[in-house]
Amino acid sequence: MNIGIIGIGRIGKIHLTNCLSHFGQVHVVAVMNPSLAGQEFAKKMGVATVSSDPGEVLENPDIQAVLICSSTDSHAEHVEAAALEGKAIFCEKPMDLSIDRVRKTLEIVKECNVPLMLAFNQRFDPNFADVRQRVQSGLIGNIRSLHIISRDPGPPPISYIKKSGGMLMDMTIHDFDMARFQMGCEVTQVYARGGNVVSPAIAKAGDIDFAAVMLTFENGATALIENCREAAYGYDQRLEVFGSKGMIRTENPLKTTNRFSGENGTHSARNLDFFMDRYAESYRLELKAFFDALQNNEVMPATGDDGLKAMEIAEAAYRSIHENRPIDL
Amino acid sequence: MNIGIIGIGRIGKIHLTNCLSHFGQVHVVAVMNPSLAGQEFAKKMGVATVSSDPGEVLENPDIQAVLICSSTDSHAEHVEAAALEGKAIFCEKPMDLSIDRVRKTLEIVKECNVPLMLAFNQRFDPNFADVRQRVQSGLIGNIRSLHIISRDPGPPPISYIKKSGGMLMDMTIHDFDMARFQMGCEVTQVYARGGNVVSPAIAKAGDIDFAAVMLTFENGATALIENCREAAYGYDQRLEVFGSKGMIRTENPLKTTNRFSGENGTHSARNLDFFMDRYAESYRLELKAFFDALQNNEVMPATGDDGLKAMEIAEAAYRSIHENRPIDL
Amino acid sequence: MNIGIIGIGRIGKIHLTNCLSHFGQVHVVAVMNPSLAGQEFAKKMGVATVSSDPGEVLENPDIQAVLICSSTDSHAEHVEAAALEGKAIFCEKPMDLSIDRVRKTLEIVKECNVPLMLAFNQRFDPNFADVRQRVQSGLIGNIRSLHIISRDPGPPPISYIKKSGGMLMDMTIHDFDMARFQMGCEVTQVYARGGNVVSPAIAKAGDIDFAAVMLTFENGATALIENCREAAYGYDQRLEVFGSKGMIRTENPLKTTNRFSGENGTHSARNLDFFMDRYAESYRLELKAFFDALQNNEVMPATGDDGLKAMEIAEAAYRSIHENRPIDL
Amino acid sequence: MNIGIIGIGRIGKIHLTNCLSHFGQVHVVAVMNPSLAGQEFAKKMGVATVSSDPGEVLENPDIQAVLICSSTDSHAEHVEAAALEGKAIFCEKPMDLSIDRVRKTLEIVKECNVPLMLAFNQRFDPNFADVRQRVQSGLIGNIRSLHIISRDPGPPPISYIKKSGGMLMDMTIHDFDMARFQMGCEVTQVYARGGNVVSPAIAKAGDIDFAAVMLTFENGATALIENCREAAYGYDQRLEVFGSKGMIRTENPLKTTNRFSGENGTHSARNLDFFMDRYAESYRLELKAFFDALQNNEVMPATGDDGLKAMEIAEAAYRSIHENRPIDL
């Protein structure tokens, strides 16, 4: 299979390297990046066609699939162009910050009838994927409740926050998707509270930095989500599913498995630093899932609709915070 | 110090045994119990006066303090009588299922100016008490959120449920008190969802068996409480406090510290069975706290007002469930 | 059942209190203690006969069993006297520091045909007992090796060390017994190394403060024992059994189950302080085992021969250290 | 830096892939492999010169360093040839099964004055390296003892065992090196016991499958090593260092961080499968250490002498088993 990549920034580099190291039958034949740095990286990795023109990738007849890893505001445009060229599409999330644009783009994809995977990488984290598989196997019986904790080690720059779509759309969106993924059904009601406990500058930029969300699902189960833009002890990504026959918890992977016992007790290492470390494996596995689905002509394991649904929950959560009442979906 | 005990049922036996084993200067000189079983237990433990008449305890001039461990519907009555006799009072929770009666009884206690401790034993659990102490020491900075999980191993008999005042008043009440205890300030808003996931019989009896509660506190922090009347894996009592400088978690104590590693991974023991095991130490320590406060003329570490406040939160939570909206306190 | 106790020091108090709190059918009718402090403790606990004369206990016709908790150098003498009076005997370890005296005393006990339990309390620790039970159930298949770590929080006073019989006889003896208990067969060879890493004063007193021992058992399995008189992080009592089908490990119980996560990682509590805390439950359970064995006319779960065997291993270990070669048993 | 690789088998592929993914300034310009499979792998990864003739690598003037990853019996020969060509050498362990040959080869390397690193990869495992670093920092004070457990998930084929040099030379050799690495000084005495608990076929092939070793070091500290060719619960690689100020333990990394709590307690995942998973990171980091040492003209972090020392300990351990006595080094 020949593929192209649009955008060789932080995440594009990860995908390109993973293609070379892990996917023997996948050849990255063309790469587009606006600036020189990314272009040079691709050249050194042996990519034949490297350009600043997206057309060299999107219109390349040798290419069956495109990974869209450019800046968020160009996702929808590239997805549409790729769809019109008949390429299979792997798109970083979010597809766009505007729900209306997402809906329009998804319609074009549908009309072009091309496969589209939205990169909800956390679904492919070995821990979370294992939880889902065990829940589906019936190990814990009927789900009664789900608890997700997601705390960043520290807040992003204010410049990022201003373009992020807001914390619920930028950060909690992963947890909305994870909750739907684990529950296997749709949200019917959202109650959310949000505020600023980290930084007045974030408040001044019009965003929250803390949120607590209670979701009700079609199956009657409840999901609680705790989000914060800062945690003094590092990146915290946990999940717990409670069911009629048992409970499964995901703990944070640590930097080492070492434990020091001294006169004040026992000390273990910090959590892995941030998403680049914590989710390194998930980036490889989501790409594998994309290639596997393409090869086997199967439904994509995370779709454009999944992205849309998560955005709708985020919108309802914002409304809930502003009106201080539960919102039906 | 000479004390008396009203009621030698399950909890009365625990207190009597603890007095003998651990409190050398405390003498249990009189015990009242309506039935023979409790009376015989007290006799074998060497209690001098054993009777079915509460007056023999409450009006005994040699006695400075009374532990009220009888059935819930008699608590208020015995508290009032003890107060009028000028005794220091240690009363099992709840003082009554009716908030109005509790208010009235507390007024009498206030008029009589006697010390009263309400037995919120979980405050004295070494784990939870240690959390509170560390939070107060500033270890985790400002509290941002609190998460309490409380799940019973299995539901009580329907007969108990009918007299319990309902799950929020009977079970969640501990968590409402724990949340206030850990936060060190008052609840300003309650949002709750409840339902039946365990047993239709409980629903038929008019009670819920699952609840998820979101509390907002004066300090701006949020508390999430998850309650269920049944957990296949046993009694689950956990707590997590997240603050600006760190986070503290309390895990469940296990039956043994043994771990077996076999071909399916590593297996550790079940949690301690139920509150009699899990909170055994807390029963001893709450009594110690009562005796210490009496001896040092200090404020009781859990008061009648604490009981009242927890009941008010429970009432608001019921209202929130019925009206599906947040309720201000 | 009526019993008497010889010696109300630290361990005698524990047994007396446990009898009162936990063993309803066992009545402590007489207690001997040379000094007043222990006598007064017994009186307050309601013991009828309290004396400084051991005859008042040993020759008391109402008494069926005697707990011998006096100082080590009087154990053998009291055991012999109790045996001659036909009493069942529970004796703190060691029976004597001289193997010859132990052999002689055991012969008298045998001639008198009275039940004798030697108080190897660690066999009754819920964790270690659970390991033994699972191993016997076949859970881990054939034992291949055993690893025991036993480290004290700090060294005892030099005065104690001088009378202790030496570290191998005083401390490691528990591990020799534990190894035999877990293996279920006898030691055939001992190789040991010992030295001083803690304190020159201990070396000057002629004792070691560190030992590493390799035992070979009849079943071909190996046991490794690590001992030290001091551990900066507190009392450390662990055990690991490795077999053909799996492995079981016992971890140290901690003071609390709390874990604090801060910028340097996650911190958990210290181990329980010392044997009084760590083995509190084992003291209750060994007494229960003694009373149960008496009542059911069963073989004692830790016998005088067990004590003798452990001493023989200790002697061989000393020889191994001095001659720097493995010693056959 | 331009390098060549001799041998593209299991470990050669790992190194080649790591060079491409992680070491931007390192160019693998030539590869030798006797069979086609390895040659094709190298071609697909873009290596320019791929040959079955070692001379094409060793005599290539563009190449500064060579990774020797061929079969064990050719290591010494390739090392000597590379040394004579003036190349820096990274050699998989062991350099040879014959100590005499190793000594001879090391002399040639010394005469040629080329840098040589012996691939004791476990030194670069993030966990073990972190232990060493903390021990060196003084965190645990003076080392008193070290305990290493190394158990394979299952025995290798008999054909492998026959060519392996025996378990102590093939498997325990890693632990001998690790013990020296952690202690930072030399072994003075070895006592070992070995036997067959896994498979009669291994005994028939003249090898042991279980060993327990006690090492004494110059600093007076003791190291205990437990080895077994089979563990029902999977690959087990642990280490514990006990010192005057504390203790550090390395636990096994698990396949996931998930824990399932059901009616029989809590279950966590199996250990990572085998050295390819467990030590994946160490292979990358040892290569990084080699390139860094070359670039900075520093002493190699694992030398030919380290390999020789470990072999001398292994030989002494064999002698100890056969003569059942401690052997001085």
Tab-separated table of N, CA, C and O in Angstrom, chain A residues 214-290:
chain	number	residue	atom	x	y	z
A	214	MET	N	-21.201	14.906	34.442
A	214	MET	CA	-21.961	13.692	34.683
A	214	MET	C	-22.797	13.390	33.442
A	214	MET	O	-23.657	14.186	33.063
A	215	LEU	N	-22.508	12.262	32.802
A	215	LEU	CA	-23.240	11.861	31.594
A	215	LEU	C	-24.185	10.717	31.937
A	215	LEU	O	-23.829	9.811	32.689
A	216	THR	N	-25.380	10.769	31.349
A	216	THR	CA	-26.278	9.621	31.450
A	216	THR	C	-26.364	8.968	30.075
A	216	THR	O	-26.448	9.675	29.059
A	217	PHE	N	-26.323	7.649	30.054
A	217	PHE	CA	-26.309	6.921	28.792
A	217	PHE	C	-27.621	6.163	28.563
A	217	PHE	O	-28.397	5.953	29.506
A	218	GLU	N	-27.812	5.767	27.321
A	218	GLU	CA	-29.015	5.001	26.954
A	218	GLU	C	-29.214	3.757	27.804
A	218	GLU	O	-30.331	3.341	28.061
A	219	ASN	N	-28.125	3.151	28.214
A	219	ASN	CA	-28.221	1.927	29.020
A	219	ASN	C	-28.510	2.215	30.486
A	219	ASN	O	-28.505	1.306	31.311
A	220	GLY	N	-28.733	3.493	30.809
A	220	GLY	CA	-29.049	3.850	32.191
A	220	GLY	C	-27.820	4.111	33.036
A	220	GLY	O	-27.939	4.585	34.166
A	221	ALA	N	-26.645	3.795	32.514
A	221	ALA	CA	-25.418	3.973	33.301
A	221	ALA	C	-24.986	5.433	33.323
A	221	ALA	O	-25.373	6.231	32.466
A	222	THR	N	-24.189	5.742	34.311
A	222	THR	CA	-23.700	7.103	34.527
A	222	THR	C	-22.194	7.147	34.277
A	222	THR	O	-21.491	6.210	34.628
A	223	ALA	N	-21.725	8.224	33.659
A	223	ALA	CA	-20.278	8.417	33.549
A	223	ALA	C	-19.910	9.725	34.223
A	223	ALA	O	-20.559	10.744	34.009
A	224	LEU	N	-18.876	9.661	35.061
A	224	LEU	CA	-18.348	10.862	35.695
A	224	LEU	C	-16.995	11.162	35.076
A	224	LEU	O	-16.151	10.266	34.968
A	225	ILE	N	-16.806	12.400	34.672
A	225	ILE	CA	-15.525	12.806	34.072
A	225	ILE	C	-14.945	13.934	34.896
A	225	ILE	O	-15.638	14.902	35.211
A	226	GLU	N	-13.667	13.808	35.256
A	226	GLU	CA	-12.962	14.890	35.954
A	226	GLU	C	-11.817	15.357	35.075
A	226	GLU	O	-10.992	14.553	34.670
A	227	ASN	N	-11.771	16.629	34.809
A	227	ASN	CA	-10.738	17.205	33.937
A	227	ASN	C	-10.067	18.383	34.601
A	227	ASN	O	-10.737	19.207	35.218
A	228	CYS	N	-8.757	18.452	34.426
A	228	CYS	CA	-8.072	19.649	34.889
A	228	CYS	C	-6.871	19.902	33.980
A	228	CYS	O	-6.217	18.972	33.515
A	229	ARG	N	-6.574	21.158	33.742
A	229	ARG	CA	-5.465	21.536	32.855
A	229	ARG	C	-4.118	21.420	33.549
A	229	ARG	O	-3.085	21.663	32.933
A	230	GLU	N	-4.105	21.084	34.819
A	230	GLU	CA	-2.844	21.038	35.561
A	230	GLU	C	-2.925	20.009	36.681
A	230	GLU	O	-3.929	19.931	37.375
A	231	ALA	N	-1.871	19.228	36.816
A	231	ALA	CA	-1.748	18.319	37.961
A	231	ALA	C	-0.291	18.343	38.395
A	231	ALA	O	0.603	18.019	37.616
A	232	ALA	N	-0.072	18.718	39.654
A	232	ALA	CA	1.295	18.883	40.161
A	232	ALA	C	2.102	17.596	40.044
A	232	ALA	O	3.325	17.627	39.948
A	233	TYR	N	1.412	16.462	40.046
A	233	TYR	CA	2.104	15.164	40.032
A	233	TYR	C	2.239	14.598	38.628
A	233	TYR	O	2.710	13.474	38.460
A	234	GLY	N	1.832	15.361	37.620
A	234	GLY	CA	2.046	14.907	36.251
A	234	GLY	C	0.777	14.432	35.572
A	234	GLY	O	-0.318	14.507	36.122
A	235	TYR	N	0.967	13.949	34.366
A	235	TYR	CA	-0.130	13.541	33.484
A	235	TYR	C	-0.911	12.395	34.117
A	235	TYR	O	-0.340	11.367	34.467
A	236	ASP	N	-2.208	12.568	34.236
A	236	ASP	CA	-3.033	11.591	34.935
A	236	ASP	C	-4.176	11.162	34.024
A	236	ASP	O	-5.047	11.960	33.691
A	237	GLN	N	-4.163	9.902	33.639
A	237	GLN	CA	-5.147	9.381	32.693
A	237	GLN	C	-5.648	8.055	33.222
A	237	GLN	O	-5.030	7.013	33.002
A	238	ARG	N	-6.765	8.093	33.932
A	238	ARG	CA	-7.278	6.857	34.514
A	238	ARG	C	-8.729	6.633	34.135
A	238	ARG	O	-9.432	7.553	33.736
A	239	LEU	N	-9.151	5.433	34.345
A	239	LEU	CA	-10.505	5.055	33.957
A	239	LEU	C	-10.928	3.891	34.845
A	239	LEU	O	-10.103	3.043	35.197
A	240	GLU	N	-12.195	3.887	35.201
A	240	GLU	CA	-12.717	2.795	36.031
A	240	GLU	C	-14.130	2.480	35.585
A	240	GLU	O	-14.967	3.378	35.483
A	241	VAL	N	-14.384	1.219	35.285
A	241	VAL	CA	-15.739	0.796	34.889
A	241	VAL	C	-16.266	-0.156	35.933
A	241	VAL	O	-15.611	-1.151	36.267
A	242	PHE	N	-17.442	0.137	36.415
A	242	PHE	CA	-18.065	-0.679	37.459
A	242	PHE	C	-19.292	-1.352	36.874
A	242	PHE	O	-20.152	-0.692	36.263
A	243	GLY	N	-19.369	-2.668	37.032
A	243	GLY	CA	-20.512	-3.397	36.486
A	243	GLY	C	-21.084	-4.373	37.486
A	243	GLY	O	-20.592	-4.494	38.617
A	244	SER	N	-22.105	-5.076	37.050
A	244	SER	CA	-22.825	-5.975	37.961
A	244	SER	C	-21.961	-7.153	38.411
A	244	SER	O	-22.233	-7.754	39.443
A	245	LYS	N	-20.940	-7.491	37.665
A	245	LYS	CA	-20.111	-8.646	38.049
A	245	LYS	C	-18.687	-8.273	38.465
A	245	LYS	O	-17.881	-9.161	38.771
A	246	GLY	N	-18.354	-7.000	38.420
A	246	GLY	CA	-17.002	-6.638	38.817
A	246	GLY	C	-16.628	-5.248	38.363
A	246	GLY	O	-17.489	-4.460	37.938
A	247	MET	N	-15.383	-4.962	38.424
A	247	MET	CA	-14.902	-3.607	38.168
A	247	MET	C	-13.520	-3.694	37.533
A	247	MET	O	-12.736	-4.576	37.884
A	248	ILE	N	-13.241	-2.817	36.591
A	248	ILE	CA	-11.900	-2.765	35.998
A	248	ILE	C	-11.369	-1.345	36.134
A	248	ILE	O	-12.077	-0.383	35.867
A	249	ARG	N	-10.121	-1.257	36.542
A	249	ARG	CA	-9.458	0.042	36.674
A	249	ARG	C	-8.202	0.056	35.821
A	249	ARG	O	-7.469	-0.917	35.776
A	250	THR	N	-7.938	1.215	35.219
A	250	THR	CA	-6.680	1.455	34.519
A	250	THR	C	-5.849	2.434	35.326
A	250	THR	O	-6.304	3.546	35.585
A	251	GLU	N	-4.659	2.014	35.702
A	251	GLU	CA	-3.761	2.908	36.412
A	251	GLU	C	-2.804	3.595	35.434
A	251	GLU	O	-2.627	3.146	34.308
A	252	ASN	N	-2.173	4.656	35.865
A	252	ASN	CA	-1.175	5.330	35.042
A	252	ASN	C	0.111	4.509	34.942
A	252	ASN	O	0.615	4.044	35.959
A	253	PRO	N	0.648	4.345	33.751
A	253	PRO	CA	1.988	3.753	33.643
A	253	PRO	C	3.008	4.737	34.222
A	253	PRO	O	2.866	5.946	34.060
A	254	LEU	N	4.019	4.184	34.881
A	254	LEU	CA	5.027	5.020	35.538
A	254	LEU	C	6.341	5.012	34.751
A	254	LEU	O	6.576	4.136	33.938
A	255	LYS	N	7.192	5.967	35.067
A	255	LYS	CA	8.464	6.080	34.363
A	255	LYS	C	9.370	4.886	34.604
A	255	LYS	O	10.111	4.461	33.715
A	256	THR	N	9.385	4.393	35.811
A	256	THR	CA	10.084	3.141	36.092
A	256	THR	C	9.198	2.339	37.035
A	256	THR	O	8.249	2.867	37.615
A	257	THR	N	9.539	1.077	37.196
A	257	THR	CA	8.809	0.236	38.152
A	257	THR	C	9.529	0.210	39.497
A	257	THR	O	9.208	-0.595	40.354
A	258	ASN	N	10.511	1.079	39.681
A	258	ASN	CA	11.304	1.066	40.912
A	258	ASN	C	10.545	1.677	42.076
A	258	ASN	O	9.806	2.640	41.918
A	259	ARG	N	10.778	1.091	43.247
A	259	ARG	CA	10.218	1.658	44.469
A	259	ARG	C	11.313	1.777	45.516
A	259	ARG	O	11.968	0.795	45.830
A	260	PHE	N	11.463	2.968	46.035
A	260	PHE	CA	12.459	3.221	47.076
A	260	PHE	C	11.771	3.267	48.430
A	260	PHE	O	10.832	4.045	48.621
A	261	SER	N	12.241	2.464	49.363
A	261	SER	CA	11.717	2.510	50.724
A	261	SER	C	12.747	3.157	51.627
A	261	SER	O	13.866	2.647	51.760
A	262	GLY	N	12.372	4.261	52.224
A	262	GLY	CA	13.254	4.955	53.144
A	262	GLY	C	12.487	5.268	54.417
A	262	GLY	O	11.398	4.743	54.646
A	263	GLU	N	13.034	6.144	55.218
A	263	GLU	CA	12.421	6.313	56.533
A	263	GLU	C	11.027	6.949	56.477
A	263	GLU	O	10.268	6.850	57.427
A	264	ASN	N	10.693	7.565	55.339
A	264	ASN	CA	9.362	8.164	55.227
A	264	ASN	C	8.363	7.297	54.484
A	264	ASN	O	7.294	7.771	54.098
A	265	GLY	N	8.693	6.069	54.234
A	265	GLY	CA	7.779	5.194	53.514
A	265	GLY	C	8.339	4.812	52.165
A	265	GLY	O	9.558	4.896	51.934
A	266	THR	N	7.468	4.453	51.263
A	266	THR	CA	7.905	3.956	49.963
A	266	THR	C	7.517	4.924	48.856
A	266	THR	O	6.407	5.451	48.843
A	267	HIS	N	8.450	5.160	47.951
A	267	HIS	CA	8.279	6.152	46.913
A	267	HIS	C	8.364	5.483	45.547
A	267	HIS	O	9.331	4.785	45.264
A	268	SER	N	7.384	5.727	44.710
A	268	SER	CA	7.476	5.213	43.345
A	268	SER	C	7.564	6.371	42.359
A	268	SER	O	7.399	7.536	42.726
A	269	ALA	N	7.847	6.034	41.123
A	269	ALA	CA	8.198	7.043	40.130
A	269	ALA	C	6.987	7.863	39.682
A	269	ALA	O	5.841	7.501	39.932
A	270	ARG	N	7.250	8.951	39.017
A	270	ARG	CA	6.203	9.778	38.422
A	270	ARG	C	5.545	9.042	37.260
A	270	ARG	O	6.125	8.129	36.665
A	271	ASN	N	4.363	9.494	36.915
A	271	ASN	CA	3.694	9.019	35.701
A	271	ASN	C	4.511	9.400	34.469
A	271	ASN	O	5.316	10.330	34.518
A	272	LEU	N	4.295	8.715	33.382
A	272	LEU	CA	4.907	9.127	32.117
A	272	LEU	C	4.543	10.578	31.848
A	272	LEU	O	3.429	11.024	32.156
A	273	ASP	N	5.467	11.319	31.222
A	273	ASP	CA	5.362	12.779	31.203
A	273	ASP	C	4.093	13.366	30.589
A	273	ASP	O	3.414	14.172	31.191
A	274	PHE	N	3.817	12.974	29.342
A	274	PHE	CA	2.668	13.592	28.697
A	274	PHE	C	2.210	12.671	27.577
A	274	PHE	O	2.734	11.562	27.433
A	275	PHE	N	1.314	13.126	26.757
A	275	PHE	CA	0.672	12.224	25.800
A	275	PHE	C	1.653	11.589	24.824
A	275	PHE	O	1.441	10.457	24.385
A	276	MET	N	2.768	12.286	24.525
A	276	MET	CA	3.740	11.704	23.597
A	276	MET	C	4.335	10.417	24.155
A	276	MET	O	4.638	9.492	23.403
A	277	ASP	N	4.543	10.357	25.460
A	277	ASP	CA	5.044	9.132	26.092
A	277	ASP	C	3.902	8.184	26.437
A	277	ASP	O	3.941	7.005	26.124
A	278	ARG	N	2.902	8.760	27.127
A	278	ARG	CA	1.803	7.948	27.651
A	278	ARG	C	1.069	7.216	26.543
A	278	ARG	O	0.614	6.087	26.723
A	279	TYR	N	0.934	7.880	25.396
A	279	TYR	CA	0.132	7.287	24.322
A	279	TYR	C	0.965	6.872	23.115
A	279	TYR	O	0.419	6.636	22.036
A	280	ALA	N	2.290	6.773	23.283
A	280	ALA	CA	3.160	6.407	22.158
A	280	ALA	C	2.657	5.149	21.463
A	280	ALA	O	2.547	5.094	20.229
A	281	GLU	N	2.341	4.151	22.255
A	281	GLU	CA	1.893	2.879	21.681
A	281	GLU	C	0.558	3.043	20.953
A	281	GLU	O	0.329	2.414	19.913
A	282	SER	N	-0.295	3.913	21.467
A	282	SER	CA	-1.614	4.084	20.841
A	282	SER	C	-1.496	4.680	19.441
A	282	SER	O	-2.309	4.386	18.570
A	283	TYR	N	-0.472	5.506	19.215
A	283	TYR	CA	-0.294	6.098	17.875
A	283	TYR	C	0.073	5.014	16.859
A	283	TYR	O	-0.369	5.029	15.721
A	284	ARG	N	0.895	4.080	17.294
A	284	ARG	CA	1.256	2.988	16.414
A	284	ARG	C	0.035	2.089	16.147
A	284	ARG	O	-0.225	1.683	15.016
A	285	LEU	N	-0.713	1.829	17.205
A	285	LEU	CA	-1.815	0.879	17.077
A	285	LEU	C	-3.007	1.462	16.332
A	285	LEU	O	-3.747	0.728	15.667
A	286	GLU	N	-3.225	2.780	16.422
A	286	GLU	CA	-4.342	3.350	15.660
A	286	GLU	C	-4.028	3.287	14.170
A	286	GLU	O	-4.910	3.028	13.346
A	287	LEU	N	-2.751	3.488	13.829
A	287	LEU	CA	-2.361	3.414	12.420
A	287	LEU	C	-2.508	1.983	11.910
A	287	LEU	O	-3.014	1.735	10.811
A	288	LYS	N	-2.084	1.037	12.751
A	288	LYS	CA	-2.260	-0.372	12.396
A	288	LYS	C	-3.743	-0.676	12.156
A	288	LYS	O	-4.110	-1.370	11.198
A	289	ALA	N	-4.592	-0.151	13.036
A	289	ALA	CA	-6.032	-0.403	12.901
A	289	ALA	C	-6.558	0.187	11.592
A	289	ALA	O	-7.416	-0.405	10.926
A	290	PHE	N	-6.053	1.340	11.230
A	290	PHE	CA	-6.458	1.982	9.976
A	290	PHE	C	-6.051	1.109	8.780
A	290	PHE	O	-6.868	0.801	7.914
